[in-house]
Amino acid sequence: MVVAYCGALATFPDYWWTCTLCFGIPFSYIAIQQIYIDHDVMHGATFPVYEWQRFLTHPFADFFSLPWEEFVLEHNRHHASTVDLLIQGEFGWDPEEFHYALQQWAGPWSSNWYKYLLTVPFIPVIHFFGLNDTGSLFALEWWMHFPDEGAGGKCNKEFWSKWVPRRVKHNAFVLSLWACVWLLGTYPLGRPLSEGWRFLFTVSFFARVGFSAAWMFITNFTHSLPWNEFLAQDPGRTWPVLHNVMAMVLGGKHRWNEMLFHDAAWFSLRLLSPSLLNLDYPV
């Protein structure tokens, strides 16, 4: 799609908005689907047959990010520490706690809605700039906490031999991908090398819109007090239009059901395979 977008701009330079919207809207939608696929596969703690497949899970999410193996680990830690959707960090540090603080710090929404006007608008902003499971800011947060220090506060014995090489390999691929996007925005479009950022910015913008939208539903909606109060009223029988619209946006009713019953789905997975909560999973 990115190459086709570049070709469209080169062929129809006077129709920038038309070319950009025809590329950007489907690209954002595909990013949403990619996260839901990643999320479902990750909950099974599965790993690709071939190593090169691990680099394809979320390369467009940001300019650097967590490798697939650490993506699995950090999200499992989230579920291990936050078993109840509305009690974050109940069993230890949750890497997603900052998200919940923005939407729950002042107590019940009904009596404190005006306080949340100060913080809730920042939720899509922090997602857009990479504070989600596949983003750069989230990767920095995770790397500051993992791997755990060794005995006596010493460096983890596998830090340099296992974790750093894996992070370098993953992000070398991600950066090389974005370098190709930069180059597509130069000579093919009749621009100098220094102006490749213009094309890269557009591609990254629509990718971030899609990834941010997906993670806001997975992270913020499912863990919000108003959303769970809404579900308690049995909206399935009284909001059919909402169900149909959200099923279309998220890529099917099965994915919308996952948002409706996220806690029940994860609870069932834990019962079927308690080992998924083992943070020492051999990755």
GROMACS .gro file of C-alpha atoms in nm:
model
  283
    1MET     CA    1   0.000   0.000   0.000
    2VAL     CA    2   0.282   0.241   0.081
    3VAL     CA    3   0.449   0.178  -0.255
    4ALA     CA    4   0.114   0.217  -0.432
    5TYR     CA    5   0.057   0.546  -0.248
    6CYS     CA    6   0.397   0.670  -0.364
    7GLY     CA    7   0.313   0.567  -0.721
    8ALA     CA    8  -0.022   0.747  -0.704
    9LEU     CA    9   0.140   1.069  -0.584
   10ALA     CA   10   0.401   1.046  -0.858
   11THR     CA   11   0.133   0.990  -1.124
   12PHE     CA   12  -0.123   1.239  -0.994
   13PRO     CA   13   0.077   1.513  -0.816
   14ASP     CA   14  -0.216   1.756  -0.833
   15TYR     CA   15  -0.448   1.522  -0.639
   16TRP     CA   16  -0.261   1.499  -0.311
   17TRP     CA   17  -0.570   1.488  -0.088
   18THR     CA   18  -0.746   1.230  -0.304
   19CYS     CA   19  -0.441   1.002  -0.314
   20THR     CA   20  -0.371   1.050   0.055
   21LEU     CA   21  -0.723   0.976   0.178
   22CYS     CA   22  -0.758   0.676  -0.053
   23PHE     CA   23  -0.439   0.543   0.104
   24GLY     CA   24  -0.474   0.666   0.462
   25ILE     CA   25  -0.823   0.550   0.556
   26PRO     CA   26  -0.772   0.184   0.450
   27PHE     CA   27  -0.420   0.191   0.597
   28SER     CA   28  -0.555   0.299   0.936
   29TYR     CA   29  -0.824   0.033   0.918
   30ILE     CA   30  -0.567  -0.236   0.840
   31ALA     CA   31  -0.361  -0.115   1.138
   32ILE     CA   32  -0.665  -0.172   1.360
   33GLN     CA   33  -0.704  -0.525   1.226
   34GLN     CA   34  -0.332  -0.592   1.273
   35ILE     CA   35  -0.349  -0.504   1.641
   36TYR     CA   36  -0.651  -0.725   1.700
   37ILE     CA   37  -0.475  -1.014   1.529
   38ASP     CA   38  -0.158  -0.947   1.732
   39HIS     CA   39  -0.364  -0.922   2.049
   40ASP     CA   40  -0.546  -1.250   1.991
   41VAL     CA   41  -0.229  -1.436   1.894
   42MET     CA   42  -0.037  -1.285   2.183
   43HIS     CA   43  -0.293  -1.411   2.435
   44GLY     CA   44  -0.205  -1.759   2.321
   45ALA     CA   45   0.163  -1.683   2.391
   46THR     CA   46   0.242  -1.828   2.050
   47PHE     CA   47   0.559  -1.770   1.852
   48PRO     CA   48   0.611  -1.789   1.475
   49VAL     CA   49   0.767  -2.091   1.311
   50TYR     CA   50   1.033  -1.881   1.140
   51GLU     CA   51   1.227  -1.605   1.314
   52TRP     CA   52   1.173  -1.351   1.035
   53GLN     CA   53   0.798  -1.365   1.095
   54ARG     CA   54   0.847  -1.206   1.437
   55PHE     CA   55   0.950  -0.880   1.273
   56LEU     CA   56   0.621  -0.843   1.084
   57THR     CA   57   0.383  -0.814   1.379
   58HIS     CA   58   0.382  -0.433   1.422
   59PRO     CA   59   0.664  -0.261   1.227
   60PHE     CA   60   0.454   0.041   1.124
   61ALA     CA   61   0.331   0.111   1.478
   62ASP     CA   62   0.619   0.348   1.562
   63PHE     CA   63   0.980   0.427   1.481
   64PHE     CA   64   1.097   0.182   1.748
   65SER     CA   65   0.903  -0.062   1.965
   66LEU     CA   66   0.908  -0.382   2.168
   67PRO     CA   67   1.008  -0.707   2.000
   68TRP     CA   68   0.731  -0.963   1.970
   69GLU     CA   69   0.860  -1.172   2.261
   70GLU     CA   70   0.858  -0.876   2.499
   71PHE     CA   71   0.520  -0.767   2.369
   72VAL     CA   72   0.387  -1.105   2.486
   73LEU     CA   73   0.562  -1.075   2.822
   74GLU     CA   74   0.448  -0.723   2.905
   75HIS     CA   75   0.085  -0.788   2.815
   76ASN     CA   76   0.082  -1.106   3.022
   77ARG     CA   77   0.226  -0.907   3.310
   78HIS     CA   78  -0.059  -0.659   3.265
   79HIS     CA   79  -0.315  -0.938   3.304
   80ALA     CA   80  -0.124  -1.098   3.590
   81SER     CA   81  -0.122  -0.773   3.791
   82THR     CA   82  -0.470  -0.652   3.690
   83VAL     CA   83  -0.711  -0.943   3.716
   84ASP     CA   84  -1.015  -0.724   3.786
   85LEU     CA   85  -1.073  -0.478   3.502
   86LEU     CA   86  -1.141  -0.195   3.745
   87ILE     CA   87  -0.866  -0.263   4.001
   88GLN     CA   88  -0.538  -0.185   3.828
   89GLY     CA   89  -0.210  -0.311   3.968
   90GLU     CA   90  -0.381  -0.525   4.232
   91PHE     CA   91  -0.108  -0.790   4.214
   92GLY     CA   92   0.198  -0.584   4.130
   93TRP     CA   93   0.317  -0.330   3.878
   94ASP     CA   94   0.101  -0.300   3.568
   95PRO     CA   95   0.283  -0.145   3.269
   96GLU     CA   96  -0.045   0.017   3.161
   97GLU     CA   97  -0.129   0.189   3.491
   98PHE     CA   98  -0.072   0.541   3.358
   99HIS     CA   99  -0.358   0.497   3.111
  100TYR     CA  100  -0.599   0.405   3.386
  101ALA     CA  101  -0.487   0.691   3.607
  102LEU     CA  102  -0.596   0.941   3.343
  103GLN     CA  103  -0.950   0.805   3.337
  104GLN     CA  104  -1.007   0.694   3.698
  105TRP     CA  105  -0.798   0.914   3.928
  106ALA     CA  106  -1.090   1.118   4.066
  107GLY     CA  107  -1.340   0.844   4.147
  108PRO     CA  108  -1.690   0.789   4.000
  109TRP     CA  109  -1.756   0.969   3.675
  110SER     CA  110  -2.108   1.076   3.765
  111SER     CA  111  -1.991   1.308   4.042
  112ASN     CA  112  -1.645   1.396   3.908
  113TRP     CA  113  -1.696   1.427   3.533
  114TYR     CA  114  -1.563   1.784   3.526
  115LYS     CA  115  -1.230   1.670   3.672
  116TYR     CA  116  -1.183   1.415   3.398
  117LEU     CA  117  -1.214   1.689   3.138
  118LEU     CA  118  -0.857   1.777   3.237
  119THR     CA  119  -0.706   1.433   3.174
  120VAL     CA  120  -0.924   1.215   2.949
  121PRO     CA  121  -0.857   1.428   2.636
  122PHE     CA  122  -0.490   1.334   2.671
  123ILE     CA  123  -0.562   0.962   2.623
  124PRO     CA  124  -0.572   0.968   2.240
  125VAL     CA  125  -0.271   1.201   2.244
  126ILE     CA  126  -0.048   0.967   2.444
  127HIS     CA  127  -0.159   0.674   2.230
  128PHE     CA  128  -0.074   0.867   1.914
  129PHE     CA  129   0.276   0.942   2.040
  130GLY     CA  130   0.345   0.581   2.131
  131LEU     CA  131   0.234   0.511   2.487
  132ASN     CA  132   0.071   0.179   2.401
  133ASP     CA  133   0.189  -0.179   2.376
  134THR     CA  134   0.337  -0.139   2.028
  135GLY     CA  135   0.461   0.220   2.065
  136SER     CA  136   0.797   0.380   2.136
  137LEU     CA  137   0.712   0.551   2.466
  138PHE     CA  138   0.571   0.229   2.602
  139ALA     CA  139   0.886   0.045   2.495
  140LEU     CA  140   1.097   0.291   2.693
  141GLU     CA  141   0.875   0.242   2.999
  142TRP     CA  142   0.902  -0.136   2.974
  143TRP     CA  143   1.278  -0.133   2.920
  144MET     CA  144   1.317   0.073   3.238
  145HIS     CA  145   1.146  -0.207   3.434
  146PHE     CA  146   1.247  -0.525   3.254
  147PRO     CA  147   1.436  -0.751   3.285
  148ASP     CA  148   1.432  -0.752   3.663
  149GLU     CA  149   1.760  -0.679   3.834
  150GLY     CA  150   1.975  -0.962   3.956
  151ALA     CA  151   2.065  -1.053   4.313
  152GLY     CA  152   2.199  -0.763   4.514
  153GLY     CA  153   2.081  -0.509   4.259
  154LYS     CA  154   2.321  -0.634   3.994
  155CYS     CA  155   2.253  -0.631   3.623
  156ASN     CA  156   2.037  -0.918   3.504
  157LYS     CA  157   2.268  -1.194   3.381
  158GLU     CA  158   2.081  -1.219   3.050
  159PHE     CA  159   2.051  -0.846   2.984
  160TRP     CA  160   2.345  -0.818   2.742
  161SER     CA  161   2.337  -1.172   2.605
  162LYS     CA  162   1.964  -1.212   2.542
  163TRP     CA  163   1.754  -0.898   2.575
  164VAL     CA  164   1.972  -0.627   2.419
  165PRO     CA  165   2.055  -0.826   2.101
  166ARG     CA  166   1.687  -0.907   2.054
  167ARG     CA  167   1.588  -0.542   2.091
  168VAL     CA  168   1.861  -0.427   1.855
  169LYS     CA  169   1.765  -0.678   1.586
  170HIS     CA  170   1.397  -0.590   1.604
  171ASN     CA  171   1.447  -0.217   1.594
  172ALA     CA  172   1.713  -0.237   1.324
  173PHE     CA  173   1.446  -0.393   1.105
  174VAL     CA  174   1.189  -0.128   1.204
  175LEU     CA  175   1.430   0.157   1.133
  176SER     CA  176   1.530   0.007   0.798
  177LEU     CA  177   1.162  -0.013   0.705
  178TRP     CA  178   1.108   0.354   0.788
  179ALA     CA  179   1.427   0.441   0.599
  180CYS     CA  180   1.271   0.282   0.290
  181VAL     CA  181   0.956   0.488   0.346
  182TRP     CA  182   1.172   0.801   0.369
  183LEU     CA  183   1.344   0.713   0.039
  184LEU     CA  184   1.010   0.654  -0.133
  185GLY     CA  185   0.924   1.012  -0.050
  186THR     CA  186   1.232   1.155  -0.222
  187TYR     CA  187   1.346   1.077  -0.577
  188PRO     CA  188   1.030   0.890  -0.689
  189LEU     CA  189   0.835   1.207  -0.608
  190GLY     CA  190   1.095   1.444  -0.747
  191ARG     CA  191   1.207   1.563  -0.405
  192PRO     CA  192   1.557   1.589  -0.256
  193LEU     CA  193   1.673   1.342   0.009
  194SER     CA  194   1.616   1.598   0.284
  195GLU     CA  195   1.241   1.609   0.215
  196GLY     CA  196   1.167   1.241   0.262
  197TRP     CA  197   1.009   1.324   0.597
  198ARG     CA  198   0.704   1.467   0.421
  199PHE     CA  199   0.602   1.129   0.283
  200LEU     CA  200   0.713   0.948   0.599
  201PHE     CA  201   0.505   1.182   0.815
  202THR     CA  202   0.186   1.102   0.623
  203VAL     CA  203   0.243   0.726   0.637
  204SER     CA  204   0.324   0.738   1.008
  205PHE     CA  205   0.025   0.962   1.081
  206PHE     CA  206  -0.232   0.721   0.940
  207ALA     CA  207  -0.055   0.422   1.094
  208ARG     CA  208  -0.067   0.589   1.435
  209VAL     CA  209  -0.435   0.672   1.393
  210GLY     CA  210  -0.514   0.305   1.337
  211PHE     CA  211  -0.289   0.163   1.607
  212SER     CA  212  -0.406   0.426   1.857
  213ALA     CA  213  -0.773   0.356   1.788
  214ALA     CA  214  -0.724  -0.017   1.839
  215TRP     CA  215  -0.533   0.023   2.164
  216MET     CA  216  -0.778   0.276   2.305
  217PHE     CA  217  -1.054   0.017   2.276
  218ILE     CA  218  -0.841  -0.264   2.419
  219THR     CA  219  -0.682  -0.061   2.697
  220ASN     CA  220  -0.907   0.230   2.789
  221PHE     CA  221  -1.263   0.138   2.698
  222THR     CA  222  -1.256  -0.209   2.851
  223HIS     CA  223  -1.105  -0.079   3.176
  224SER     CA  224  -1.322   0.231   3.217
  225LEU     CA  225  -1.589   0.274   3.483
  226PRO     CA  226  -1.853   0.430   3.252
  227TRP     CA  227  -1.808   0.150   2.998
  228ASN     CA  228  -1.858  -0.124   3.257
  229GLU     CA  229  -2.157   0.057   3.404
  230PHE     CA  230  -2.298   0.078   3.052
  231LEU     CA  231  -2.248  -0.296   2.997
  232ALA     CA  232  -2.423  -0.369   3.327
  233GLN     CA  233  -2.744  -0.232   3.175
  234ASP     CA  234  -2.748  -0.513   2.917
  235PRO     CA  235  -2.711  -0.290   2.610
  236GLY     CA  236  -2.708  -0.585   2.373
  237ARG     CA  237  -3.087  -0.579   2.347
  238THR     CA  238  -3.130  -0.203   2.339
  239TRP     CA  239  -2.834  -0.080   2.129
  240PRO     CA  240  -2.831  -0.293   1.809
  241VAL     CA  241  -2.703  -0.004   1.595
  242LEU     CA  242  -2.404   0.041   1.825
  243HIS     CA  243  -2.323  -0.330   1.797
  244ASN     CA  244  -2.337  -0.327   1.419
  245VAL     CA  245  -2.128  -0.011   1.383
  246MET     CA  246  -1.858  -0.128   1.624
  247ALA     CA  247  -1.848  -0.471   1.463
  248MET     CA  248  -1.779  -0.302   1.130
  249VAL     CA  249  -1.512  -0.073   1.275
  250LEU     CA  250  -1.328  -0.348   1.461
  251GLY     CA  251  -1.350  -0.608   1.187
  252GLY     CA  252  -1.629  -0.839   1.297
  253LYS     CA  253  -1.874  -0.916   1.576
  254HIS     CA  254  -1.628  -1.158   1.734
  255ARG     CA  255  -1.388  -0.870   1.800
  256TRP     CA  256  -1.664  -0.651   1.934
  257ASN     CA  257  -1.763  -0.935   2.168
  258GLU     CA  258  -1.405  -0.939   2.292
  259MET     CA  259  -1.445  -0.576   2.395
  260LEU     CA  260  -1.779  -0.650   2.559
  261PHE     CA  261  -1.648  -0.944   2.758
  262HIS     CA  262  -1.274  -0.886   2.772
  263ASP     CA  263  -1.243  -0.986   3.137
  264ALA     CA  264  -1.445  -1.305   3.088
  265ALA     CA  265  -1.244  -1.400   2.779
  266TRP     CA  266  -0.913  -1.360   2.960
  267PHE     CA  267  -1.045  -1.542   3.268
  268SER     CA  268  -1.138  -1.838   3.048
  269LEU     CA  269  -0.792  -1.838   2.892
  270ARG     CA  270  -0.633  -1.842   3.237
  271LEU     CA  271  -0.842  -2.142   3.337
  272LEU     CA  272  -0.753  -2.327   3.017
  273SER     CA  273  -0.382  -2.247   3.038
  274PRO     CA  274  -0.255  -2.109   3.370
  275SER     CA  275   0.098  -2.113   3.230
  276LEU     CA  276   0.012  -1.804   3.022
  277LEU     CA  277   0.057  -1.598   3.337
  278ASN     CA  278   0.407  -1.733   3.394
  279LEU     CA  279   0.629  -1.432   3.333
  280ASP     CA  280   0.931  -1.660   3.305
  281TYR     CA  281   0.793  -1.806   2.982
  282PRO     CA  282   1.099  -1.923   2.785
  283VAL     CA  283   1.113  -1.670   2.503
   0.00000   0.00000   0.00000
